[in-house]
Amino acid sequence: MISEEACNAAVSLHRQGWKNYRISTLKLKKYDVSRVLKRYKETGVADRPRSGRPVEVRTKPIKIRIRWEVKQNPERSLRKMAKELEIGDGCVQRIVKKYLKLEDCCLTGRLLLTF
């Protein structure tokens, strides 16, 4: 993978009239120079849009709301919380474990969230 600085340098040298083989003598592979310049001609200097589905549920207000709900009643099930917030069970579990960094302790078959 070529760094952003190297990409910008290759583009600026190309604008100055340098040929690809001459740019490639500056510790860049000829293939990388060709690929960078092709992408530059297609989209300009800006990055291409990312592929895949955008994240819509894991927003900051939802994370704050889930943290508040957990603090109010740590014995509450994540499924009920997901149903009330009208988002998926997996999203709530992911937010609790990954973003809020809370651990679950199984006590008598119920989920108890601890800080």
Backbone as a ProteinNet text record, in pm:
[ID]
protein_1_A
[PRIMARY]
MISEEACNAAVSLHRQGWKNYRISTLKLKKYDVSRVLKRYKETGVADRPRSGRPVEVRTKPIKIRIRWEVKQNPERSLRKMAKELEIGDGCVQRIVKKYLKLEDCCLTGRLLLTF
[TERTIARY]
84.4	0	88.5	54.4	132.8	75.2	161.8	116.1	50.9	-26.3	-95.3	4.6	113.6	217.1	279.8	306.3	365	267.6	138.5	37.1	35.2	31.8	29.5	155.6	269.9	395.2	392.3	342.4	335.3	242.9	130.3	35.2	96.4	163.6	222.8	334.8	414	518.6	457.2	346.8	277.9	224.2	174.2	124.7	237.9	358.8	474	528.6	471.5	511.4	604.3	628.2	714.7	645.2	721	668.3	663	581.9	563.4	694.4	775.2	899.6	994.8	989.8	1077.7	1029.1	897.2	841.4	873.2	871.5	894.3	1038.1	1129.6	1267.2	1280	1175.4	1179.1	1121.1	1172	1133.9	986.3	927.3	791.2	796.6	712.6	706.4	629.1	666.1	600.9	451.4	418.4	278	200.2	260.5	193.3	172.1	271.6	258.7	145.5	139.9	33.4	-103.6	-114	-241.9	-286.1	-192.1	-223.9	-270.2	-200.8	-237.6	-370.2	-398	-526.8	-640	-621.4	-722.8	-737.8	-627.3	-631.5	-713.1	-695.9	-771.8	-920.7	-954.2	-1094.8	-1165.8	-1106.3	-1177.1	-1110	-997.5	-926.6	-847.2	-819.4	-737.3	-818.4	-949.2	-1033.8	-1037.6	-1063	-1075.3	-1204.6	-1204.5	-1326.1	-1423.5	-1553.8	-1648.7	-1632	-1649.1	-1631.8	-1749.9	-1722.1	-1828.8	-1889.4	-2005.4	-2069.4	-2178	-2251.9	-2363.6	-2311.8	-2359.2	-2312.1	-2370	-2297.5	-2342.3	-2447.1	-2567.7	-2674.6	-2719.8	-2708	-2765.5	-2668.6	-2540.7	-2444.9	-2402.3	-2499.2	-2470.5	-2448	-2393	-2361.5	-2486.3	-2599.7	-2718.6	-2768.4	-2760.8	-2804.2	-2711.3	-2580.4	-2484.8	-2509.2	-2536.8	-2564	-2691.5	-2792.3	-2920.9	-2903.9	-2829.3	-2808.8	-2729.7	-2627.4	-2550.1	-2640.9	-2728.9	-2821.2	-2917.2	-2969.1	-3062.3	-2994.1	-2869.5	-2796.3	-2770.6	-2737.6	-2713.6	-2842.1	-2954.7	-3082.2	-3119.2	-3103.3	-3143	-3047.8	-2939.4	-2841.5	-2892.8	-3001.9	-3054.6	-3148.4	-3174.1	-3266.7	-3206.1	-3288.9	-3236.8	-3209	-3109.3	-3073.9	-3181.6	-3251.5	-3358.2	-3471.3	-3509.8	-3615.5	-3570.2	-3444.6	-3390.9	-3391.9	-3354.7	-3353	-3493.8	-3589.1	-3727.5	-3780.6	-3748.5	-3794.2	-3727.8	-3600.8	-3529.4	-3556.1	-3623.7	-3657.7	-3533.3	-3433.5	-3315.1	-3289.3	-3199.8	-3173.8	-3104.3	-3128.6	-3064.3	-2912.2	-2863.6	-2719.3	-2654.6	-2725.9	-2670.9	-2654.3	-2754	-2745.4	-2631.7	-2620.8	-2513.1	-2376.5	-2364.2	-2236.6	-2201.5	-2299.8	-2274.5	-2233	-2302.1	-2271.9	-2132.3	-2096.8	-1967.1	-1851.4	-1870.2	-1757.9	-1736.3	-1845.1	-1829	-1838	-1927.8	-1939.3	-1844.7	-1787.2	-1689.3	-1744.2	-1868	-1929.5	-1920.3	-1910.6	-1903.4	-2032.6	-2072.6	-2194.3	-2157.9	-2231.8	-2215.7	-2346.8	-2343.1	-2466.1	-2498	-2606.3	-2651.5	-2793.7	-2815.3	-2946.9	-3019.7	-2947.6	-3010.1	-3040.7	-3010.6	-3035	-2901.6	-2905.5	-2784.5	-2767.9	-2656	-2626.9	-2506.5	-2523.4	-2415.8	-2338.1	-2207	-2122.8	-2028.1	-1991.9	-1898.2	-1759.9
-117.4	0	123.2	217.3	339.2	446.5	524.6	624.2	742.8	817.9	934.6	1040.9	1054.5	1151.7	1116.4	987.5	943.8	966.1	942.1	966.3	1113.2	1200.7	1344.3	1389.2	1332.2	1367	1322.7	1201.3	1151.4	1237.8	1279.5	1363.7	1500.2	1558.8	1690.9	1684.5	1577.2	1562.7	1541.2	1468.5	1446.9	1579.1	1664.1	1796	1882.6	1860.8	1937.9	1886	1774.7	1723.3	1603.7	1547.2	1430.4	1309.1	1220	1094.1	989.2	885.8	781.6	712.4	678.8	606.5	693.5	825.3	914.6	929.8	933.7	940.3	811.3	699.3	569.9	553	636	627.8	682.3	745.6	804.1	708	585.9	482.2	444.8	454.5	407.2	309.3	208.7	114	176.2	137.2	193	160.4	38.9	-1.5	89.6	120.4	206.8	346.7	398.2	531.3	531.7	429.8	421.7	413.6	334.5	317.2	447.4	517.1	643	747.1	755.7	855.7	821.6	693.3	652.6	692.7	664.9	701.8	853.8	926.4	1072.4	1125.2	1064.4	1108.9	1078.5	968.4	930.2	1017.2	1032.2	1096.4	1221.7	1260.3	1374.9	1334.9	1430.8	1406	1340.1	1359.3	1307.8	1155.4	1098.1	953.3	906	781.7	722.1	694.3	693.7	656.3	509.8	479.6	343.5	256.5	129.9	37	-18.9	-77.5	-140.1	-53.9	-114.9	-47.5	47.2	171.9	265.5	233.5	271.3	249.2	355	311	405.7	399.1	283.7	264.9	304.5	277.8	299.7	445.8	533.3	675.4	712.9	830	873	884	939.8	945.1	806.9	708.2	572.5	514.8	536.2	485.5	549	679.6	749	695.2	673.5	622.6	482.1	396.6	260.5	263.5	348.2	359.8	405	501.3	550.2	440.1	365.3	256	150	119.3	17.8	67	195.7	249.2	250.7	277.2	280.8	142.9	41.4	-93.2	-194.5	-231.2	-323	-465.1	-501.1	-637.1	-651.8	-546.6	-547.6	-623.1	-694.3	-773.8	-684	-723.8	-647	-658.8	-770.5	-788	-688.9	-670.3	-573	-432.2	-403.2	-272.4	-249.5	-351.7	-341	-321.3	-391.3	-379.3	-238.5	-181	-45.9	58.8	39	134.3	111.2	0.1	-37.5	-55.4	-123.2	-161.5	-309.2	-368.4	-510.9	-551.8	-677	-731	-727.4	-767.3	-772	-635.2	-531.7	-396	-353.9	-383.3	-347.6	-424.8	-553.5	-633.6	-580.6	-544.8	-493	-361.1	-272.5	-143.9	-165.3	-253.8	-277.9	-336.9	-433.4	-500.4	-422.3	-373.9	-316.5	-168.6	-91.1	53.4	100.3	41.2	80.6	1.6	-105.2	-189.1	-240.7	-288.1	-346.9	-497.5	-563	-708.5	-762.4	-878.9	-940	-1053.2	-1061.6	-1169.8	-1245.6	-1374.6	-1453.6	-1492.6	-1439.5	-1470.7	-1523.8	-1642.4	-1707.3	-1694.5	-1710.2	-1708.9	-1570.1	-1464.4	-1327.4	-1260.3	-1160.8	-1090.2	-968.9	-959.6	-845.3	-774.5	-649.5	-573.2	-501.7	-514.1	-452.5	-354	-252.2	-150.5	-180.6
0	0	0	-80.3	-94.4	-1.7	60.6	157.3	86.5	163.8	108.3	64.1	138.7	102.2	-32.4	-52.8	-179.3	-294.4	-268.9	-372.7	-411.5	-310.3	-338.4	-411.4	-373.6	-440.6	-586.4	-611.8	-749.2	-833.5	-776.7	-850.8	-880	-781.8	-804.7	-908.7	-906.3	-1008.3	-1146.3	-1152	-1279.5	-1333.9	-1245.8	-1288	-1343.4	-1291.5	-1338	-1470.4	-1518.2	-1647.7	-1643.5	-1528.3	-1517.5	-1577.3	-1636.1	-1690.3	-1579	-1601.9	-1500.4	-1464	-1563.5	-1534.7	-1453.7	-1473.7	-1399.1	-1254.1	-1236.6	-1101.2	-1026.1	-1097.6	-1032.5	-983.9	-1027.5	-978.3	-836.1	-785.1	-650.8	-546.8	-546	-449.5	-457.4	-573	-597.5	-712.9	-706.8	-817	-932.5	-1053.2	-1171.3	-1171.2	-1125.1	-1117.8	-1022.8	-906.6	-809.6	-865.2	-935.4	-995.1	-1096.8	-1181.1	-1281.7	-1215.8	-1111.1	-1041.9	-974.4	-910.9	-843.7	-945	-1056.9	-1157	-1224.3	-1242.8	-1299.4	-1205.1	-1076.5	-977.5	-971	-983.9	-981.7	-1099.2	-1216.2	-1333.8	-1319.6	-1249.9	-1232.2	-1128.9	-1012.7	-901.4	-848.5	-901.8	-847.5	-724.2	-640.3	-522.8	-410.8	-409.8	-301.3	-302	-184.3	-171.8	-236.2	-279.2	-333	-219.7	-248.9	-143.2	-105.8	20.2	69.6	30.7	7.2	-26.6	100.7	88	203.2	263.6	349.8	414.5	522	524.1	625.8	763.2	866.4	1003.2	1035.4	1071.1	1099.9	1244.9	1308.2	1440.6	1550.6	1533	1641.7	1648.8	1664.4	1674.7	1820.5	1842	1977.8	2066.1	2017.1	2104	2147.3	2058.3	2094.1	2200.7	2184.7	2283.9	2420.5	2421.1	2547.3	2610.5	2528.1	2579.1	2638.1	2570.1	2620.5	2750.8	2758	2882.4	2996.7	2970.6	3072.2	3116.2	3018.3	3049.4	3136.4	3105.8	3182.7	3324.9	3339.2	3473.4	3555.9	3492.2	3563.8	3617.1	3533.2	3573.1	3509.9	3579.5	3521.7	3502.2	3567.5	3554.4	3435.2	3367.3	3255	3137.9	3064.4	2953.2	2832.7	2757.6	2638.8	2531.6	2529.5	2430.9	2453.6	2580.2	2610	2574.4	2604.4	2572	2421.1	2345.5	2199.7	2145.8	2204.4	2159.2	2183.9	2300.5	2331.9	2243.3	2212.5	2127.4	1979.1	1948.5	1811.3	1724	1781	1704.4	1730.3	1655.3	1665	1794	1833.6	1953.6	1940.5	1823.2	1800.8	1811.1	1765.2	1774.4	1919.8	2001.8	2143.6	2209.7	2180.2	2238.2	2195.6	2069.5	2018.3	2086.2	2101.7	2166.5	2311.5	2381.9	2523.1	2539.6	2457.6	2475	2413.9	2292	2218.9	2250.5	2252	2266.3	2411.3	2487.6	2627.8	2716.5	2661.7	2731.5	2865.3	2861.9	2980.1	2970.4	3085.6	3089.2	3147.4	3100.9	3152.3	3247.9	3353.5	3450.6	3455.6	3429.7	3431.1	3574.6	3625	3760	3750.7	3792.7	3795	3661.8	3554.7	3423.3	3370.6	3446.5	3400.4	3372.5	3290.6	3253	3342.6	3410.3	3495.4	3435.5	3402.9	3341.7	3450.6	3446.3	3548.1	3483.5	3558.4	3509.6	3557.7
[MASK]
+++++++++++++++++++++++++++++++++++++++++++++++++++++++++++++++++++++++++++++++++++++++++++++++++++++++++++++++++++

